[in-house]
Amino acid sequence: MDTCSIPANTSKCSRNTMECFMVLSTQAQKISIGLLCGLFGTMCVFENSLVLYLIFSSPTIRKKPSYLFIGSLALADILASIIFVCSFVNFHVFNEAGFSKEVFLLQLGGVNTSFSASLSSLLLTALDRYISISRPSEYKLLMTRKRAWTALGVLWVTCATIACLPLLGWNCCVLDSSCSELFPFVDDNYLSGWLCLIGVLLGCIVYAYAHVLWRAHQHVAYMEKHQAQLGKQNTRMRMDVMLAKTLVMVLAVLVLCWSPVLVLMTYSIFTRLSKHLRRVFAFCSTLCLLNSMVNPIIYGLRSRELLCSLRRVLSHCRRQLKAAEESPEAESTHRSSGIET
């Protein structure tokens, strides 16, 4: 493992031990973090896997670019949950630091890739809704499945490349530069650049959704005025407005869950953090899992198409169970058990 001294203005901790980054000092804190990660992580993987299944098991839903982007968001949340929980619990709860710099940066890169892809998927979804509401007559020509898959491919490759820059050499060990107090081996300049990127993505999403909400408000007013004359166009408008509101809820939850983490990251660049603040950062990090867990619940409660797909799946399961209970083998087993009794 690499050994190099950390500059005095960033941390007194040696890079090759990383004990100073293990800020949970009591067993109660470790148990709390472990339970939160276990609960949120398990629910997140289950719920987002269900969303992916509902999307790609329905020929109608999976053809729509909007749901391809939502599927990308669900996949990113699944990967983030698995990688985050395994690495975070292993490091903070079990205090496992016997791995190399490369392994740690690879794990951090996986978490960063997943979160960046999640946020970028929200941006693509915002742009999709923006085009759908601002240019409805050209929507199907502008937003095709081929373009949607191309955009998702570019998104994931870009996010993975940016997240792996510390592993490829942009870290304070190689550059002998100022190190982050929150992440071992991470260069402060890289952290600043990553935060700027996240800020730009959030700004673009907020701008797109502000326009979507404004147009949605216009549509609601128009529908109330011409309720009887709209027909199919009325239904399409209602679906656009519903999906726009759903995605705004997703964005609001994302901002609420990630704001504490992003604020502390930004604060750490300009000043030294106390151990108490670094412990607060560790607990706030679990809010990321809460965000990933809440997203599919919002889809299920707000998306009529996903709800219909879920009802079809549950109905199919009930029919399968009923058929299994009424099968000849089940009846013969029931009769034989009755005779034995």
mmCIF file of C-alpha atoms in Angstrom:
data_model
loop_
_atom_site.group_PDB
_atom_site.id
_atom_site.type_symbol
_atom_site.label_atom_id
_atom_site.label_comp_id
_atom_site.label_asym_id
_atom_site.label_seq_id
_atom_site.Cartn_x
_atom_site.Cartn_y
_atom_site.Cartn_z
ATOM 1 C CA MET A 1 0.000 0.000 0.000
ATOM 2 C CA ASP A 2 1.220 3.497 -0.774
ATOM 3 C CA THR A 3 2.701 5.505 2.061
ATOM 4 C CA CYS A 4 2.872 9.270 1.780
ATOM 5 C CA SER A 5 2.441 12.000 4.347
ATOM 6 C CA ILE A 6 -0.719 14.064 4.472
ATOM 7 C CA PRO A 7 -0.123 17.839 4.521
ATOM 8 C CA ALA A 8 -0.580 19.371 7.961
ATOM 9 C CA ASN A 9 -3.285 21.752 6.754
ATOM 10 C CA THR A 10 -5.630 18.917 5.816
ATOM 11 C CA SER A 11 -5.294 16.091 8.301
ATOM 12 C CA LYS A 12 -2.901 14.557 10.803
ATOM 13 C CA CYS A 13 -3.896 11.059 9.837
ATOM 14 C CA SER A 14 -1.568 8.774 7.937
ATOM 15 C CA ARG A 15 -2.858 7.610 4.576
ATOM 16 C CA ASN A 16 -1.813 4.009 5.120
ATOM 17 C CA THR A 17 -3.935 3.531 8.261
ATOM 18 C CA MET A 18 -7.063 5.653 7.624
ATOM 19 C CA GLU A 19 -8.124 5.255 11.279
ATOM 20 C CA CYS A 20 -8.927 8.966 11.587
ATOM 21 C CA PHE A 21 -11.659 8.589 8.951
ATOM 22 C CA MET A 22 -13.435 6.015 11.154
ATOM 23 C CA VAL A 23 -15.390 8.558 13.166
ATOM 24 C CA LEU A 24 -17.944 6.284 14.871
ATOM 25 C CA SER A 25 -16.576 5.972 18.386
ATOM 26 C CA THR A 26 -19.285 4.035 20.274
ATOM 27 C CA GLN A 27 -20.956 0.688 19.714
ATOM 28 C CA ALA A 28 -24.387 2.377 19.705
ATOM 29 C CA GLN A 29 -23.367 4.600 16.780
ATOM 30 C CA LYS A 30 -22.067 1.623 14.813
ATOM 31 C CA ILE A 31 -25.232 -0.392 15.466
ATOM 32 C CA SER A 32 -27.411 2.576 14.430
ATOM 33 C CA ILE A 33 -25.505 3.045 11.172
ATOM 34 C CA GLY A 34 -25.563 -0.699 10.483
ATOM 35 C CA LEU A 35 -29.333 -0.940 11.039
ATOM 36 C CA LEU A 36 -30.079 2.133 8.912
ATOM 37 C CA CYS A 37 -27.900 0.903 6.055
ATOM 38 C CA GLY A 38 -29.325 -2.621 6.268
ATOM 39 C CA LEU A 39 -32.958 -1.467 6.315
ATOM 40 C CA PHE A 40 -32.691 1.289 3.689
ATOM 41 C CA GLY A 41 -30.377 -0.747 1.458
ATOM 42 C CA THR A 42 -32.581 -3.856 1.468
ATOM 43 C CA MET A 43 -35.769 -1.891 0.795
ATOM 44 C CA CYS A 44 -34.040 0.146 -1.925
ATOM 45 C CA VAL A 45 -32.819 -2.925 -3.814
ATOM 46 C CA PHE A 46 -36.220 -4.643 -3.547
ATOM 47 C CA GLU A 47 -38.296 -1.615 -4.581
ATOM 48 C CA ASN A 48 -36.086 -0.510 -7.468
ATOM 49 C CA SER A 49 -35.790 -4.106 -8.727
ATOM 50 C CA LEU A 50 -39.596 -4.235 -8.758
ATOM 51 C CA VAL A 51 -39.710 -0.962 -10.744
ATOM 52 C CA LEU A 52 -37.237 -2.361 -13.287
ATOM 53 C CA TYR A 53 -39.273 -5.554 -13.605
ATOM 54 C CA LEU A 54 -42.535 -3.651 -14.076
ATOM 55 C CA ILE A 55 -40.977 -1.465 -16.764
ATOM 56 C CA PHE A 56 -39.218 -4.127 -18.815
ATOM 57 C CA SER A 57 -41.879 -6.834 -18.434
ATOM 58 C CA SER A 58 -44.458 -4.586 -20.104
ATOM 59 C CA PRO A 59 -43.992 -4.184 -23.906
ATOM 60 C CA THR A 60 -45.984 -0.949 -23.830
ATOM 61 C CA ILE A 61 -44.118 0.740 -20.975
ATOM 62 C CA ARG A 62 -40.582 -0.208 -21.992
ATOM 63 C CA LYS A 63 -41.037 1.387 -25.428
ATOM 64 C CA LYS A 64 -41.515 4.838 -23.917
ATOM 65 C CA PRO A 65 -38.349 6.942 -23.463
ATOM 66 C CA SER A 66 -39.736 8.402 -20.220
ATOM 67 C CA TYR A 67 -39.708 4.984 -18.582
ATOM 68 C CA LEU A 68 -36.301 4.101 -20.032
ATOM 69 C CA PHE A 69 -34.926 7.075 -18.103
ATOM 70 C CA ILE A 70 -36.823 6.016 -14.969
ATOM 71 C CA GLY A 71 -35.402 2.524 -15.424
ATOM 72 C CA SER A 72 -31.905 4.034 -15.605
ATOM 73 C CA LEU A 73 -32.612 5.897 -12.370
ATOM 74 C CA ALA A 74 -33.777 2.668 -10.691
ATOM 75 C CA LEU A 75 -30.673 0.792 -11.882
ATOM 76 C CA ALA A 76 -28.391 3.558 -10.595
ATOM 77 C CA ASP A 77 -30.142 3.472 -7.209
ATOM 78 C CA ILE A 78 -29.728 -0.323 -6.977
ATOM 79 C CA LEU A 79 -26.003 -0.150 -7.748
ATOM 80 C CA ALA A 80 -25.484 2.786 -5.381
ATOM 81 C CA SER A 81 -27.257 0.944 -2.559
ATOM 82 C CA ILE A 82 -25.283 -2.273 -2.952
ATOM 83 C CA ILE A 83 -21.867 -0.619 -3.326
ATOM 84 C CA PHE A 84 -22.523 2.048 -0.690
ATOM 85 C CA VAL A 85 -23.855 -0.310 1.979
ATOM 86 C CA CYS A 86 -21.089 -2.883 1.524
ATOM 87 C CA SER A 87 -18.230 -0.372 1.547
ATOM 88 C CA PHE A 88 -19.707 2.010 4.142
ATOM 89 C CA VAL A 89 -20.605 -0.664 6.702
ATOM 90 C CA ASN A 90 -17.324 -2.495 6.149
ATOM 91 C CA PHE A 91 -15.357 0.702 6.772
ATOM 92 C CA HIS A 92 -17.313 2.508 9.514
ATOM 93 C CA VAL A 93 -18.930 -0.386 11.399
ATOM 94 C CA PHE A 94 -16.373 -3.191 11.088
ATOM 95 C CA ASN A 95 -13.430 -0.740 10.809
ATOM 96 C CA GLU A 96 -11.899 -2.699 7.964
ATOM 97 C CA ALA A 97 -8.974 -0.684 6.580
ATOM 98 C CA GLY A 98 -6.737 -3.472 5.348
ATOM 99 C CA PHE A 99 -7.323 -2.745 1.689
ATOM 100 C CA SER A 100 -5.223 -0.786 -0.768
ATOM 101 C CA LYS A 101 -5.685 2.765 -1.970
ATOM 102 C CA GLU A 102 -6.797 1.407 -5.350
ATOM 103 C CA VAL A 103 -9.544 -0.752 -3.823
ATOM 104 C CA PHE A 104 -10.893 2.154 -1.771
ATOM 105 C CA LEU A 105 -10.900 4.521 -4.765
ATOM 106 C CA LEU A 106 -12.590 1.833 -6.870
ATOM 107 C CA GLN A 107 -15.390 1.540 -4.289
ATOM 108 C CA LEU A 108 -15.719 5.320 -4.073
ATOM 109 C CA GLY A 109 -15.791 5.501 -7.863
ATOM 110 C CA GLY A 110 -18.642 3.003 -7.935
ATOM 111 C CA VAL A 111 -20.705 5.080 -5.500
ATOM 112 C CA ASN A 112 -19.940 8.307 -7.386
ATOM 113 C CA THR A 113 -20.789 6.708 -10.733
ATOM 114 C CA SER A 114 -24.145 5.471 -9.432
ATOM 115 C CA PHE A 115 -25.149 8.759 -7.817
ATOM 116 C CA SER A 116 -24.013 10.821 -10.807
ATOM 117 C CA ALA A 117 -25.938 8.473 -13.133
ATOM 118 C CA SER A 118 -28.999 8.785 -10.896
ATOM 119 C CA LEU A 119 -28.885 12.567 -11.024
ATOM 120 C CA SER A 120 -28.148 12.575 -14.768
ATOM 121 C CA SER A 121 -31.106 10.218 -15.349
ATOM 122 C CA LEU A 122 -33.296 12.759 -13.573
ATOM 123 C CA LEU A 123 -31.901 15.425 -15.899
ATOM 124 C CA LEU A 124 -32.762 13.345 -18.981
ATOM 125 C CA THR A 125 -36.237 12.753 -17.571
ATOM 126 C CA ALA A 126 -36.624 16.480 -16.976
ATOM 127 C CA LEU A 127 -35.591 17.207 -20.568
ATOM 128 C CA ASP A 128 -38.011 14.517 -21.784
ATOM 129 C CA ARG A 129 -40.883 16.165 -19.906
ATOM 130 C CA TYR A 130 -39.728 19.590 -21.106
ATOM 131 C CA ILE A 131 -39.959 18.499 -24.764
ATOM 132 C CA SER A 132 -43.218 16.614 -24.195
ATOM 133 C CA ILE A 133 -44.972 19.656 -22.747
ATOM 134 C CA SER A 134 -43.314 22.472 -24.729
ATOM 135 C CA ARG A 135 -43.392 20.729 -28.160
ATOM 136 C CA PRO A 136 -46.074 18.003 -27.932
ATOM 137 C CA SER A 137 -46.662 17.740 -31.682
ATOM 138 C CA GLU A 138 -42.966 16.994 -32.359
ATOM 139 C CA TYR A 139 -42.312 14.881 -29.274
ATOM 140 C CA LYS A 140 -42.378 11.448 -30.961
ATOM 141 C CA LEU A 141 -40.045 12.652 -33.709
ATOM 142 C CA LEU A 142 -37.582 14.299 -31.324
ATOM 143 C CA MET A 143 -37.572 11.691 -28.527
ATOM 144 C CA THR A 144 -37.153 8.262 -30.136
ATOM 145 C CA ARG A 145 -36.081 5.039 -28.408
ATOM 146 C CA LYS A 146 -32.798 5.073 -30.342
ATOM 147 C CA ARG A 147 -31.968 8.560 -29.133
ATOM 148 C CA ALA A 148 -33.001 7.639 -25.599
ATOM 149 C CA TRP A 149 -30.667 4.593 -25.533
ATOM 150 C CA THR A 150 -27.837 6.676 -27.048
ATOM 151 C CA ALA A 151 -28.297 9.362 -24.399
ATOM 152 C CA LEU A 152 -28.259 6.744 -21.632
ATOM 153 C CA GLY A 153 -25.089 5.177 -23.032
ATOM 154 C CA VAL A 154 -23.309 8.542 -23.141
ATOM 155 C CA LEU A 155 -24.602 9.308 -19.637
ATOM 156 C CA TRP A 156 -23.224 6.145 -18.016
ATOM 157 C CA VAL A 157 -19.846 6.276 -19.799
ATOM 158 C CA THR A 158 -19.367 9.946 -18.858
ATOM 159 C CA CYS A 159 -20.338 9.367 -15.203
ATOM 160 C CA ALA A 160 -18.022 6.348 -14.909
ATOM 161 C CA THR A 161 -15.104 8.242 -16.465
ATOM 162 C CA ILE A 162 -15.451 11.240 -14.146
ATOM 163 C CA ALA A 163 -15.891 9.031 -11.070
ATOM 164 C CA CYS A 164 -12.767 6.985 -11.886
ATOM 165 C CA LEU A 165 -10.438 9.987 -12.263
ATOM 166 C CA PRO A 166 -9.061 9.593 -8.681
ATOM 167 C CA LEU A 167 -8.307 5.937 -9.409
ATOM 168 C CA LEU A 168 -6.572 6.937 -12.647
ATOM 169 C CA GLY A 169 -4.243 9.368 -10.863
ATOM 170 C CA TRP A 170 -6.147 12.467 -9.759
ATOM 171 C CA ASN A 171 -5.632 11.811 -6.033
ATOM 172 C CA CYS A 172 -3.580 13.525 -3.336
ATOM 173 C CA CYS A 173 -1.121 10.621 -3.058
ATOM 174 C CA VAL A 174 0.018 10.915 -6.662
ATOM 175 C CA LEU A 175 -0.211 14.711 -6.872
ATOM 176 C CA ASP A 176 1.105 15.337 -3.327
ATOM 177 C CA SER A 177 -1.674 17.891 -2.940
ATOM 178 C CA SER A 178 -4.260 18.916 -0.365
ATOM 179 C CA CYS A 179 -6.417 15.968 0.753
ATOM 180 C CA SER A 180 -10.088 15.878 1.668
ATOM 181 C CA GLU A 181 -10.969 15.437 5.335
ATOM 182 C CA LEU A 182 -14.044 13.375 4.441
ATOM 183 C CA PHE A 183 -12.615 10.853 1.963
ATOM 184 C CA PRO A 184 -9.190 9.168 2.148
ATOM 185 C CA PHE A 185 -6.867 9.808 -0.825
ATOM 186 C CA VAL A 186 -9.320 12.233 -2.517
ATOM 187 C CA ASP A 187 -7.836 15.503 -3.757
ATOM 188 C CA ASP A 188 -9.660 18.659 -2.655
ATOM 189 C CA ASN A 189 -9.543 20.071 -6.193
ATOM 190 C CA TYR A 190 -11.222 16.943 -7.558
ATOM 191 C CA LEU A 191 -13.909 17.190 -4.867
ATOM 192 C CA SER A 192 -14.460 20.855 -5.799
ATOM 193 C CA GLY A 193 -14.818 19.966 -9.478
ATOM 194 C CA TRP A 194 -17.241 17.129 -8.709
ATOM 195 C CA LEU A 195 -19.370 19.447 -6.549
ATOM 196 C CA CYS A 196 -19.443 22.029 -9.373
ATOM 197 C CA LEU A 197 -20.618 19.315 -11.778
ATOM 198 C CA ILE A 198 -23.391 18.281 -9.381
ATOM 199 C CA GLY A 199 -24.374 21.947 -8.985
ATOM 200 C CA VAL A 200 -24.649 22.378 -12.762
ATOM 201 C CA LEU A 201 -26.789 19.229 -13.068
ATOM 202 C CA LEU A 202 -29.103 20.381 -10.277
ATOM 203 C CA GLY A 203 -29.370 23.847 -11.831
ATOM 204 C CA CYS A 204 -30.336 22.390 -15.227
ATOM 205 C CA ILE A 205 -32.907 20.094 -13.628
ATOM 206 C CA VAL A 206 -34.465 22.934 -11.627
ATOM 207 C CA TYR A 207 -34.642 25.130 -14.751
ATOM 208 C CA ALA A 208 -36.270 22.369 -16.815
ATOM 209 C CA TYR A 209 -38.797 21.551 -14.095
ATOM 210 C CA ALA A 210 -39.627 25.225 -13.543
ATOM 211 C CA HIS A 211 -40.634 25.405 -17.208
ATOM 212 C CA VAL A 212 -42.488 22.080 -16.980
ATOM 213 C CA LEU A 213 -44.476 23.260 -13.947
ATOM 214 C CA TRP A 214 -45.319 26.542 -15.644
ATOM 215 C CA ARG A 215 -46.621 24.712 -18.726
ATOM 216 C CA ALA A 216 -48.399 22.156 -16.538
ATOM 217 C CA HIS A 217 -50.156 24.996 -14.731
ATOM 218 C CA GLN A 218 -51.254 26.386 -18.105
ATOM 219 C CA HIS A 219 -52.544 22.944 -19.125
ATOM 220 C CA VAL A 220 -54.554 22.596 -15.913
ATOM 221 C CA ALA A 221 -56.145 25.990 -16.452
ATOM 222 C CA TYR A 222 -56.889 25.102 -20.091
ATOM 223 C CA MET A 223 -58.431 21.743 -19.145
ATOM 224 C CA GLU A 224 -60.681 23.332 -16.545
ATOM 225 C CA LYS A 225 -61.864 25.819 -19.156
ATOM 226 C CA HIS A 226 -62.462 23.358 -21.996
ATOM 227 C CA GLN A 227 -63.229 20.168 -20.079
ATOM 228 C CA ALA A 228 -66.008 18.955 -22.329
ATOM 229 C CA GLN A 229 -64.300 19.578 -25.683
ATOM 230 C CA LEU A 230 -60.909 17.932 -25.216
ATOM 231 C CA GLY A 231 -61.372 14.147 -25.412
ATOM 232 C CA LYS A 232 -58.120 12.245 -26.008
ATOM 233 C CA GLN A 233 -56.037 15.401 -25.883
ATOM 234 C CA ASN A 234 -57.399 15.997 -22.393
ATOM 235 C CA THR A 235 -56.218 12.545 -21.308
ATOM 236 C CA ARG A 236 -52.740 13.131 -22.778
ATOM 237 C CA MET A 237 -52.456 16.480 -21.023
ATOM 238 C CA ARG A 238 -53.501 14.955 -17.717
ATOM 239 C CA MET A 239 -50.843 12.255 -18.075
ATOM 240 C CA ASP A 240 -48.152 14.869 -18.833
ATOM 241 C CA VAL A 241 -49.173 16.975 -15.858
ATOM 242 C CA MET A 242 -49.278 13.936 -13.548
ATOM 243 C CA LEU A 243 -45.838 12.720 -14.620
ATOM 244 C CA ALA A 244 -44.399 16.222 -14.328
ATOM 245 C CA LYS A 245 -45.664 16.534 -10.748
ATOM 246 C CA THR A 246 -44.331 13.072 -9.929
ATOM 247 C CA LEU A 247 -40.849 13.926 -11.137
ATOM 248 C CA VAL A 248 -40.882 17.219 -9.240
ATOM 249 C CA MET A 249 -41.605 15.189 -6.086
ATOM 250 C CA VAL A 250 -38.629 12.952 -6.931
ATOM 251 C CA LEU A 251 -36.418 16.013 -7.341
ATOM 252 C CA ALA A 252 -37.643 17.550 -4.066
ATOM 253 C CA VAL A 253 -36.836 14.359 -2.162
ATOM 254 C CA LEU A 254 -33.411 14.173 -3.824
ATOM 255 C CA VAL A 255 -32.545 17.759 -2.841
ATOM 256 C CA LEU A 256 -33.750 17.275 0.757
ATOM 257 C CA CYS A 257 -31.795 14.035 1.194
ATOM 258 C CA TRP A 258 -28.572 15.182 -0.452
ATOM 259 C CA SER A 259 -28.399 18.806 0.720
ATOM 260 C CA PRO A 260 -26.770 18.022 4.126
ATOM 261 C CA VAL A 261 -24.084 15.873 2.479
ATOM 262 C CA LEU A 262 -23.335 18.384 -0.290
ATOM 263 C CA VAL A 263 -23.234 21.310 2.174
ATOM 264 C CA LEU A 264 -20.746 19.497 4.440
ATOM 265 C CA MET A 265 -18.618 18.495 1.436
ATOM 266 C CA THR A 266 -18.491 22.131 0.313
ATOM 267 C CA TYR A 267 -17.771 23.343 3.835
ATOM 268 C CA SER A 268 -14.882 20.861 4.190
ATOM 269 C CA ILE A 269 -13.103 22.413 1.193
ATOM 270 C CA PHE A 270 -12.816 25.817 2.874
ATOM 271 C CA THR A 271 -12.177 24.896 6.492
ATOM 272 C CA ARG A 272 -11.154 22.034 8.740
ATOM 273 C CA LEU A 273 -13.952 19.885 10.127
ATOM 274 C CA SER A 274 -14.223 18.722 13.718
ATOM 275 C CA LYS A 275 -14.676 15.035 14.461
ATOM 276 C CA HIS A 276 -18.282 15.782 15.451
ATOM 277 C CA LEU A 277 -19.050 17.262 12.008
ATOM 278 C CA ARG A 278 -17.410 14.306 10.286
ATOM 279 C CA ARG A 279 -19.585 11.998 12.382
ATOM 280 C CA VAL A 280 -22.651 14.039 11.341
ATOM 281 C CA PHE A 281 -21.528 13.595 7.725
ATOM 282 C CA ALA A 282 -21.397 9.816 8.206
ATOM 283 C CA PHE A 283 -24.994 9.745 9.483
ATOM 284 C CA CYS A 284 -26.209 12.173 6.793
ATOM 285 C CA SER A 285 -24.739 9.859 4.160
ATOM 286 C CA THR A 286 -27.436 7.293 4.994
ATOM 287 C CA LEU A 287 -30.020 9.803 3.711
ATOM 288 C CA CYS A 288 -28.757 8.940 0.218
ATOM 289 C CA LEU A 289 -30.159 5.434 0.735
ATOM 290 C CA LEU A 290 -33.426 6.930 1.969
ATOM 291 C CA ASN A 291 -33.650 8.936 -1.243
ATOM 292 C CA SER A 292 -33.100 5.832 -3.358
ATOM 293 C CA MET A 293 -35.740 3.995 -1.312
ATOM 294 C CA VAL A 294 -38.391 6.726 -1.635
ATOM 295 C CA ASN A 295 -38.110 7.199 -5.423
ATOM 296 C CA PRO A 296 -39.830 3.921 -6.443
ATOM 297 C CA ILE A 297 -42.571 4.512 -3.863
ATOM 298 C CA ILE A 298 -43.339 7.820 -5.571
ATOM 299 C CA TYR A 299 -43.455 6.080 -8.973
ATOM 300 C CA GLY A 300 -45.807 3.413 -7.651
ATOM 301 C CA LEU A 301 -48.164 5.903 -6.049
ATOM 302 C CA ARG A 302 -48.138 8.426 -8.902
ATOM 303 C CA SER A 303 -47.704 6.467 -12.155
ATOM 304 C CA ARG A 304 -50.937 4.981 -13.444
ATOM 305 C CA GLU A 305 -49.127 2.762 -15.963
ATOM 306 C CA LEU A 306 -46.787 1.274 -13.347
ATOM 307 C CA LEU A 307 -49.744 0.703 -11.022
ATOM 308 C CA CYS A 308 -51.609 -1.137 -13.786
ATOM 309 C CA SER A 309 -48.515 -3.229 -14.512
ATOM 310 C CA LEU A 310 -48.196 -4.059 -10.800
ATOM 311 C CA ARG A 311 -51.864 -5.084 -10.642
ATOM 312 C CA ARG A 312 -51.363 -7.391 -13.643
ATOM 313 C CA VAL A 313 -48.356 -9.016 -11.986
ATOM 314 C CA LEU A 314 -50.222 -9.507 -8.690
ATOM 315 C CA SER A 315 -53.271 -10.848 -10.515
ATOM 316 C CA HIS A 316 -51.078 -13.315 -12.422
ATOM 317 C CA CYS A 317 -49.460 -14.469 -9.174
ATOM 318 C CA ARG A 318 -52.864 -14.990 -7.558
ATOM 319 C CA ARG A 319 -54.042 -17.051 -10.552
ATOM 320 C CA GLN A 320 -50.898 -19.166 -10.370
ATOM 321 C CA LEU A 321 -51.418 -19.807 -6.652
ATOM 322 C CA LYS A 322 -55.067 -20.618 -7.175
ATOM 323 C CA ALA A 323 -54.223 -23.022 -10.002
ATOM 324 C CA ALA A 324 -51.591 -24.696 -7.833
ATOM 325 C CA GLU A 325 -54.104 -25.165 -5.008
ATOM 326 C CA GLU A 326 -56.714 -26.623 -7.376
ATOM 327 C CA SER A 327 -54.324 -28.956 -9.218
ATOM 328 C CA PRO A 328 -54.925 -32.755 -9.016
ATOM 329 C CA GLU A 329 -51.668 -33.232 -7.106
ATOM 330 C CA ALA A 330 -52.773 -30.737 -4.468
ATOM 331 C CA GLU A 331 -56.203 -32.430 -4.179
ATOM 332 C CA SER A 332 -54.658 -35.903 -3.825
ATOM 333 C CA THR A 333 -52.256 -34.609 -1.178
ATOM 334 C CA HIS A 334 -55.153 -33.007 0.675
ATOM 335 C CA ARG A 335 -57.203 -36.271 0.515
ATOM 336 C CA SER A 336 -54.298 -38.433 1.693
ATOM 337 C CA SER A 337 -53.625 -36.086 4.596
ATOM 338 C CA GLY A 338 -57.317 -36.275 5.502
ATOM 339 C CA ILE A 339 -57.250 -40.115 5.464
ATOM 340 C CA GLU A 340 -54.155 -40.169 7.671
ATOM 341 C CA THR A 341 -55.858 -37.854 10.113
#
